[in-house]
Short mmCIF file of N, CA, C and O in Angstrom, two decimals:
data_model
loop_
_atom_site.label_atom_id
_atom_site.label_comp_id
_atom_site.label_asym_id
_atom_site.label_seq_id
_atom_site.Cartn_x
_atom_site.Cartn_y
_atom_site.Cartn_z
N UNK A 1 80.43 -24.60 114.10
CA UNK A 1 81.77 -24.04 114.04
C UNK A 1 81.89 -23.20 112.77
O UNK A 1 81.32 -23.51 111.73
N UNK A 2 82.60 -22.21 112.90
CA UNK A 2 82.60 -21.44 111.83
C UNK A 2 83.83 -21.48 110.74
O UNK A 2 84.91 -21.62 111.33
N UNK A 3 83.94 -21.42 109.67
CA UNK A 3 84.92 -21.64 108.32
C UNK A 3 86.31 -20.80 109.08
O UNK A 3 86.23 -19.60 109.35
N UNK A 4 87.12 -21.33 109.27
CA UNK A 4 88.75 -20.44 109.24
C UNK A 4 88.73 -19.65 108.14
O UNK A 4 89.77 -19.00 108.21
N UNK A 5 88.17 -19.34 107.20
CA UNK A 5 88.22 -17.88 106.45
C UNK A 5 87.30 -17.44 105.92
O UNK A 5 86.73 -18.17 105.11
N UNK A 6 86.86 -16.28 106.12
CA UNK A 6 85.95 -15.68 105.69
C UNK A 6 84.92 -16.90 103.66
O UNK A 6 85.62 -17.65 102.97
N UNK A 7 83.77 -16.71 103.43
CA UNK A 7 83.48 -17.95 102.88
C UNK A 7 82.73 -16.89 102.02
O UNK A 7 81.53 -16.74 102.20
N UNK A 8 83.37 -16.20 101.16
CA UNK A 8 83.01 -15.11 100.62
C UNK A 8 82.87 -15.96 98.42
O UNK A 8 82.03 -15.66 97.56
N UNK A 9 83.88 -16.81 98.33
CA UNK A 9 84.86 -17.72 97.52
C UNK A 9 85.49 -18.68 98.25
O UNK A 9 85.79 -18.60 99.45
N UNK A 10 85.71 -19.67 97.44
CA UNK A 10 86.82 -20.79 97.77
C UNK A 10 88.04 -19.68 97.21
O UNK A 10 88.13 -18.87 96.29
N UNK A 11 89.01 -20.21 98.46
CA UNK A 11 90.49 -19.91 97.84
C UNK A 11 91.09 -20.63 96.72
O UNK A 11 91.94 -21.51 96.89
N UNK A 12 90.69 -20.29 95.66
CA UNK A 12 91.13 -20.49 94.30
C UNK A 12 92.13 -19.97 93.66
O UNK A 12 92.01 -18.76 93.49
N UNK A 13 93.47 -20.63 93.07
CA UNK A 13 94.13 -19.48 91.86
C UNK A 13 93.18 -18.52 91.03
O UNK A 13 93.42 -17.34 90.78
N UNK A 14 91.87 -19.37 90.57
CA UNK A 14 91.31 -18.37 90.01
C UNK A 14 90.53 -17.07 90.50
O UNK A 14 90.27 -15.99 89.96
N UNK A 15 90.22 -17.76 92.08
CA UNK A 15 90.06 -16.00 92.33
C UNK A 15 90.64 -15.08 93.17
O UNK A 15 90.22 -14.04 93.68
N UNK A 16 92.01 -15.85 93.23
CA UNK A 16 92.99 -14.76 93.81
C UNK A 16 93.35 -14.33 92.39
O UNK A 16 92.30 -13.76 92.07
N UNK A 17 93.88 -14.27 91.68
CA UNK A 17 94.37 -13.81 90.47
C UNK A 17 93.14 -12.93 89.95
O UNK A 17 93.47 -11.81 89.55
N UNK A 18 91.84 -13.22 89.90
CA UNK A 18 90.61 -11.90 90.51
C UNK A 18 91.09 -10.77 90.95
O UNK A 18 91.50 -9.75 90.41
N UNK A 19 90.96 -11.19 92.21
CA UNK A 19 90.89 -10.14 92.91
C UNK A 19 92.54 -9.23 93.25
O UNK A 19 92.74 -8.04 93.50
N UNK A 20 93.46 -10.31 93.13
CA UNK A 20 94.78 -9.29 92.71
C UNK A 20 94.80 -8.32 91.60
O UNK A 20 95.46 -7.29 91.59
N UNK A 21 93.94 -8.77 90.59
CA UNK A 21 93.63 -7.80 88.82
C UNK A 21 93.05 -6.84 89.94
O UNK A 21 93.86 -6.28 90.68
N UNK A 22 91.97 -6.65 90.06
CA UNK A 22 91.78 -5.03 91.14
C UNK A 22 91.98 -4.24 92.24
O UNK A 22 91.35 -3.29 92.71
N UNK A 23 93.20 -4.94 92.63
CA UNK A 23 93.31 -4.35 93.75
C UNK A 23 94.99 -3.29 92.97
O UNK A 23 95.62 -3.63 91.97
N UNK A 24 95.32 -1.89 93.97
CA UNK A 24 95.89 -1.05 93.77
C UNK A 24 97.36 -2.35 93.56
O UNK A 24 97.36 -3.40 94.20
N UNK A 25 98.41 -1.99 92.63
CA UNK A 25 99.40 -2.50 92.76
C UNK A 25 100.74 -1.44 93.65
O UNK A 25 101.92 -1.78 93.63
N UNK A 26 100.32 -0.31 94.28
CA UNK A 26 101.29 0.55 95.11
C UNK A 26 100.96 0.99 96.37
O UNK A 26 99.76 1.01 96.61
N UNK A 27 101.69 1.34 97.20
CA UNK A 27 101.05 1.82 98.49
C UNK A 27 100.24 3.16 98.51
O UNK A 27 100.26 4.14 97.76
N UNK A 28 99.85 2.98 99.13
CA UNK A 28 98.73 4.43 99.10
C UNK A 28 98.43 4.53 100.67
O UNK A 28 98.81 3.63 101.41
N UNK A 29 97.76 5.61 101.15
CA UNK A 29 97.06 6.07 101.68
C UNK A 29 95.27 5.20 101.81
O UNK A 29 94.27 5.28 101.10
N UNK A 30 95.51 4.60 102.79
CA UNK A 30 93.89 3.69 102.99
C UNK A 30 92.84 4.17 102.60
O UNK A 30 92.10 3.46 101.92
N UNK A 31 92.47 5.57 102.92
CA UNK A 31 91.27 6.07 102.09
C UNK A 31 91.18 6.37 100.90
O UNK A 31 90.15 6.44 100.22
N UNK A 32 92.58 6.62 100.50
CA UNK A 32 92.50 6.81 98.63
C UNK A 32 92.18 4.50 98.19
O UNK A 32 91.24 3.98 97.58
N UNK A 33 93.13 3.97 98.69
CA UNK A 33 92.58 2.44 98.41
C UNK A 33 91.09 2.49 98.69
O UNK A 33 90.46 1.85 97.85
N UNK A 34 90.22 3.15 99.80
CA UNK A 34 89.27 2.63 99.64
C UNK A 34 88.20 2.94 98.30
O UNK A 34 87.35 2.32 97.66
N UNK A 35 88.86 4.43 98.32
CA UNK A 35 88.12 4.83 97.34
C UNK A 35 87.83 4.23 96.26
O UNK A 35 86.76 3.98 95.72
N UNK A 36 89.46 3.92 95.82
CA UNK A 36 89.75 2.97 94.17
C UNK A 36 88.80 1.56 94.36
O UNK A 36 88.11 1.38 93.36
N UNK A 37 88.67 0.91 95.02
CA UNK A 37 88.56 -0.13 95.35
C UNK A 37 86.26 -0.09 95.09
O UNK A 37 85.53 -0.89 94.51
N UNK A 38 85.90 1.38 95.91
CA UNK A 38 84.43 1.36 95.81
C UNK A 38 84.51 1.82 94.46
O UNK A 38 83.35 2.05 94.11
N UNK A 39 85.36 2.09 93.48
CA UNK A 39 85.03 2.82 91.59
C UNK A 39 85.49 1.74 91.32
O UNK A 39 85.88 1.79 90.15
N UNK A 40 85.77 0.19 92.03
CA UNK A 40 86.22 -0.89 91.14
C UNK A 40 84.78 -1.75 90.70
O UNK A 40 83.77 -1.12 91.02
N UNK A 41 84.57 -2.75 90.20
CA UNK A 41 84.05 -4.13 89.68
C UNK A 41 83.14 -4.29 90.65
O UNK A 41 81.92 -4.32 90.53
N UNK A 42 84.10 -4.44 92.07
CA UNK A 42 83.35 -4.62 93.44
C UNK A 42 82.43 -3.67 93.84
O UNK A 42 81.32 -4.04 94.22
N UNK A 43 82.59 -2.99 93.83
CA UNK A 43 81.51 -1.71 94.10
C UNK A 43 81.52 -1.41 95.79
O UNK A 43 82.50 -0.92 96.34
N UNK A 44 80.68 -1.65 96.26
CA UNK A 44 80.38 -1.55 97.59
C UNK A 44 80.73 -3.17 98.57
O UNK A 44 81.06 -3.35 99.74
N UNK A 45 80.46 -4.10 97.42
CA UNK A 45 80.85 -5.32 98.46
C UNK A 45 82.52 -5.49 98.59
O UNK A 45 82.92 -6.20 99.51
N UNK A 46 83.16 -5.09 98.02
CA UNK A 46 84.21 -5.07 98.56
C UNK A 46 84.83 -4.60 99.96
O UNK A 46 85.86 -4.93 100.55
N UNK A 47 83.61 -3.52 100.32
CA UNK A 47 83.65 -3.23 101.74
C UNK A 47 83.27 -4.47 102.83
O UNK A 47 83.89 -4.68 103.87
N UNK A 48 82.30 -5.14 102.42
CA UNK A 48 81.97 -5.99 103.10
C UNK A 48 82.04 -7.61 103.63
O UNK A 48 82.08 -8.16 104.72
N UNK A 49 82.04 -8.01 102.29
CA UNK A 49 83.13 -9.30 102.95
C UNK A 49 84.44 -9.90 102.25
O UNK A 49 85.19 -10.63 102.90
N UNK A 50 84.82 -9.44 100.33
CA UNK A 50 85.67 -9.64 99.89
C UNK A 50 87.39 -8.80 100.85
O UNK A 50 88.30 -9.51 101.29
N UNK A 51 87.37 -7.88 100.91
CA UNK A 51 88.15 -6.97 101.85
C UNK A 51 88.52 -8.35 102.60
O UNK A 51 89.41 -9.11 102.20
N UNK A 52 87.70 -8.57 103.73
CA UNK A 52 88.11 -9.45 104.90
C UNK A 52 88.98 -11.00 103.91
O UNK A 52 90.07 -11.49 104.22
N UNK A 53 88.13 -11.42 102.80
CA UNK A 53 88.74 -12.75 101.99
C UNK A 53 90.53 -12.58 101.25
O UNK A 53 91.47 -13.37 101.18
N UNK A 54 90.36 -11.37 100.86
CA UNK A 54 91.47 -10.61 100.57
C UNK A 54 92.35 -10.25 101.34
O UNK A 54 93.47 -10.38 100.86
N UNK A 55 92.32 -9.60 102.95
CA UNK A 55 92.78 -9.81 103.72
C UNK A 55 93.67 -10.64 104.78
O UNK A 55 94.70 -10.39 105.40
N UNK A 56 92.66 -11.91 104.68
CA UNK A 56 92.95 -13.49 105.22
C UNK A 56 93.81 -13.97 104.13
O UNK A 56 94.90 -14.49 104.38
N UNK A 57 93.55 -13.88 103.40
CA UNK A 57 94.69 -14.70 102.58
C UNK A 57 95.81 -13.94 101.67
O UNK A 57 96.29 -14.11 100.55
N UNK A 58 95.99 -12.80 102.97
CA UNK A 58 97.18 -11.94 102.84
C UNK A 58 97.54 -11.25 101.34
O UNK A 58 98.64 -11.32 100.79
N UNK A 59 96.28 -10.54 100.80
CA UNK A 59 96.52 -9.79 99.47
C UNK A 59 96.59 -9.19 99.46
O UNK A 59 96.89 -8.73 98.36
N UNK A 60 96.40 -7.99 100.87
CA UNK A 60 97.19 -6.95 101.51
C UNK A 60 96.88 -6.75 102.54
O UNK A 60 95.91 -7.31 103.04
N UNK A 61 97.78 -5.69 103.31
CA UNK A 61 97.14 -5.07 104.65
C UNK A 61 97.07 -3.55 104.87
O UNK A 61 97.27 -2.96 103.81
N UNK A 62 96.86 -2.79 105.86
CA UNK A 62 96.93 -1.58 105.91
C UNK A 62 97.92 -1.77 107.11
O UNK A 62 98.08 -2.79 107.79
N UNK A 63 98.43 -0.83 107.18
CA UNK A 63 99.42 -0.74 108.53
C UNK A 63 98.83 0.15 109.62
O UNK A 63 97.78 0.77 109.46
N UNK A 64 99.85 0.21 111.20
CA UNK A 64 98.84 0.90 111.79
C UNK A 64 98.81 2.99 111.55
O UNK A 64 98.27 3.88 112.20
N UNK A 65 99.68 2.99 110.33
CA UNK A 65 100.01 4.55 110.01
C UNK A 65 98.48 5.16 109.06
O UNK A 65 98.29 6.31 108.66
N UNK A 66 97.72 4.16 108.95
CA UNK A 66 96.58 3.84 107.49
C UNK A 66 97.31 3.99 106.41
O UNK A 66 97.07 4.85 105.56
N UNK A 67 98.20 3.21 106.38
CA UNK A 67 99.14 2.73 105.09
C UNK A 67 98.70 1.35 104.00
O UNK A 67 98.97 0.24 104.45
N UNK A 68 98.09 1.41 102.69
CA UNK A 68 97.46 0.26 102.04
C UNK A 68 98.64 -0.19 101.74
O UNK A 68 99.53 0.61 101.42
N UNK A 69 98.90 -1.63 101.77
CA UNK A 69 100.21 -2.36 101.52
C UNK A 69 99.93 -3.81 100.37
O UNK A 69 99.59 -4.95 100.70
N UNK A 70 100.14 -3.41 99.31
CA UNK A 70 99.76 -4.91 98.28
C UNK A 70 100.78 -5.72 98.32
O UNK A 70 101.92 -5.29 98.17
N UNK A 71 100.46 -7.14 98.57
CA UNK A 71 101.40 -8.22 98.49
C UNK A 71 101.81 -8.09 97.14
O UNK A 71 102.88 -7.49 97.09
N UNK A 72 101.40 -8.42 96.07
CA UNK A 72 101.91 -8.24 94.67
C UNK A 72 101.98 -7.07 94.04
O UNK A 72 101.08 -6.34 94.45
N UNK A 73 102.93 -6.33 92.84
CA UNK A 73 103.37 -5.03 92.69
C UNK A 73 102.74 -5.43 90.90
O UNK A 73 103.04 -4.60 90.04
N UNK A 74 101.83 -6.82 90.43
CA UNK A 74 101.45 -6.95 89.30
C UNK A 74 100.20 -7.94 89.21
O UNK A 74 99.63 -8.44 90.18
N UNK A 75 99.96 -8.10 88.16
CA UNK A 75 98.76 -9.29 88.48
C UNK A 75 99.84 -10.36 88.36
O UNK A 75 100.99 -10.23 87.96
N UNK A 76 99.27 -11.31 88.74
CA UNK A 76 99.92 -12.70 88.71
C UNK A 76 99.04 -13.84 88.38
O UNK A 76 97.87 -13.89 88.76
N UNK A 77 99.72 -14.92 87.51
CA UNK A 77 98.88 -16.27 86.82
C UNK A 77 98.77 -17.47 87.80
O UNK A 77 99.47 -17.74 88.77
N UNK A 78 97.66 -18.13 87.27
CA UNK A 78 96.46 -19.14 87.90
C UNK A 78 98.07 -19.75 88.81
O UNK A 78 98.15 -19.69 90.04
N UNK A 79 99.13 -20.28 87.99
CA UNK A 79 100.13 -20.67 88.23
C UNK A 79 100.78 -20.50 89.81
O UNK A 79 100.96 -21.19 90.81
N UNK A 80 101.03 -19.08 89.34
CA UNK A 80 101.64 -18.06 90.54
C UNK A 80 100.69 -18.45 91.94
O UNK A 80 100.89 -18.98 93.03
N UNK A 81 99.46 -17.79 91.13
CA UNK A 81 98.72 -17.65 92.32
C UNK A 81 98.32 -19.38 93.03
O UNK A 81 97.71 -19.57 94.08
N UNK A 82 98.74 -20.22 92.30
CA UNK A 82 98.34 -21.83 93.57
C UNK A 82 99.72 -22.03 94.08
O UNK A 82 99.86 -22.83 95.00
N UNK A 83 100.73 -21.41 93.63
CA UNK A 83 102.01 -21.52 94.38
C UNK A 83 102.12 -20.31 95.61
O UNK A 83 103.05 -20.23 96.40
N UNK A 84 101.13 -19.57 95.56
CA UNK A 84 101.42 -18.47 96.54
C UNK A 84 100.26 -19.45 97.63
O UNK A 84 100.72 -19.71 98.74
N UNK A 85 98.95 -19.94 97.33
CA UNK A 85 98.04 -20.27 98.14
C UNK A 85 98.82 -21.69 98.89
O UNK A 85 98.71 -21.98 100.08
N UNK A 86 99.64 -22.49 97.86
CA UNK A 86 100.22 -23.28 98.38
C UNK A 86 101.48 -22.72 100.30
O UNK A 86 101.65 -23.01 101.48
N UNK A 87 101.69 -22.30 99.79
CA UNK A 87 102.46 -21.65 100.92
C UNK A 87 101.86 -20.51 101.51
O UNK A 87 102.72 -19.67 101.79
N UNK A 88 100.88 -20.22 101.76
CA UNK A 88 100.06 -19.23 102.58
C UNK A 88 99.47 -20.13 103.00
O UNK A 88 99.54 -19.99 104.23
N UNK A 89 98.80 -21.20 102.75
CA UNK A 89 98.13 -22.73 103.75
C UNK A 89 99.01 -22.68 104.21
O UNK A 89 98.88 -21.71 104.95
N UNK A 90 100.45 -23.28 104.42
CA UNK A 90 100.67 -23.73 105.37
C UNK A 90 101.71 -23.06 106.81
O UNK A 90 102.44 -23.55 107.67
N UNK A 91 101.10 -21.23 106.29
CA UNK A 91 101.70 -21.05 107.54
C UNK A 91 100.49 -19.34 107.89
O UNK A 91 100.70 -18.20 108.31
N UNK A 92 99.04 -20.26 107.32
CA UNK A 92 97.48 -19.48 107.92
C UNK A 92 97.51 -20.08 109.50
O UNK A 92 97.57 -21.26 109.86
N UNK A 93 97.45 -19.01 110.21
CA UNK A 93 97.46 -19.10 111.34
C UNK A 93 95.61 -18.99 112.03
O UNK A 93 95.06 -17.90 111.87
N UNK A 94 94.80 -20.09 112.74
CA UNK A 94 93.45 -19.76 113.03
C UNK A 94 93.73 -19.93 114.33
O UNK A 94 94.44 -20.76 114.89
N UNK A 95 93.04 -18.99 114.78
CA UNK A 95 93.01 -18.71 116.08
C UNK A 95 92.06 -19.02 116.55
O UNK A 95 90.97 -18.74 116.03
N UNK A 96 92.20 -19.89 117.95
CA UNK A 96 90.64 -20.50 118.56
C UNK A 96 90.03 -21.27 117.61
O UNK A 96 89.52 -20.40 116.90
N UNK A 97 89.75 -22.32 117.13
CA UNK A 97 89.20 -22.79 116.12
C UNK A 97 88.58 -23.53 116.79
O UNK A 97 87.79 -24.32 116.27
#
């Protein structure tokens, strides 16, 4: 059986508060995010499975206009971030499990 979320990291405050530090804090245009995102830390793996970890545990989305959409508009602390994971558990939706 396979992990309900991508198993890239444990969902940690510490590495959502990671990966919120690099991700765009405004909406953009998806290919300008992707761009920022391949001149980030991540380099190229961010294409590949952080994206999807970041994704799942709703640190942003794109819309269907290719609109980049960040849940947070700042970084946020270890704090923040186990009170956000706290309530993103319990309404992660797995499908077929």
């Amino acid at each position: 059986m396979a992990d309900p979320i991508c198993r890239w990291r444990n969902a940690t405050p510490k590495t959502i508060c990671e990966i919120v530090e690099s991700l765009p804090k405004e909406e953009m245009n998806a290919e300008e995010f992707r761009k920022i995102m391949l001149d980030s830390k991540w380099g190229v793996s961010f294409s590949k499975t952080i994206y999807q970890f970041a994704c799942q545990t709703g640190l942003y989305y794109v819309d269907e206009k290719d609109i980049y959409h960040p849940r947070f508009r700042s970084d946020i602390s270890e704090f923040e971030a186990e009170s956000y994971l706290t309530n993103w558990f319990k309404k992660y939706y797995v499908p077929n499990p």
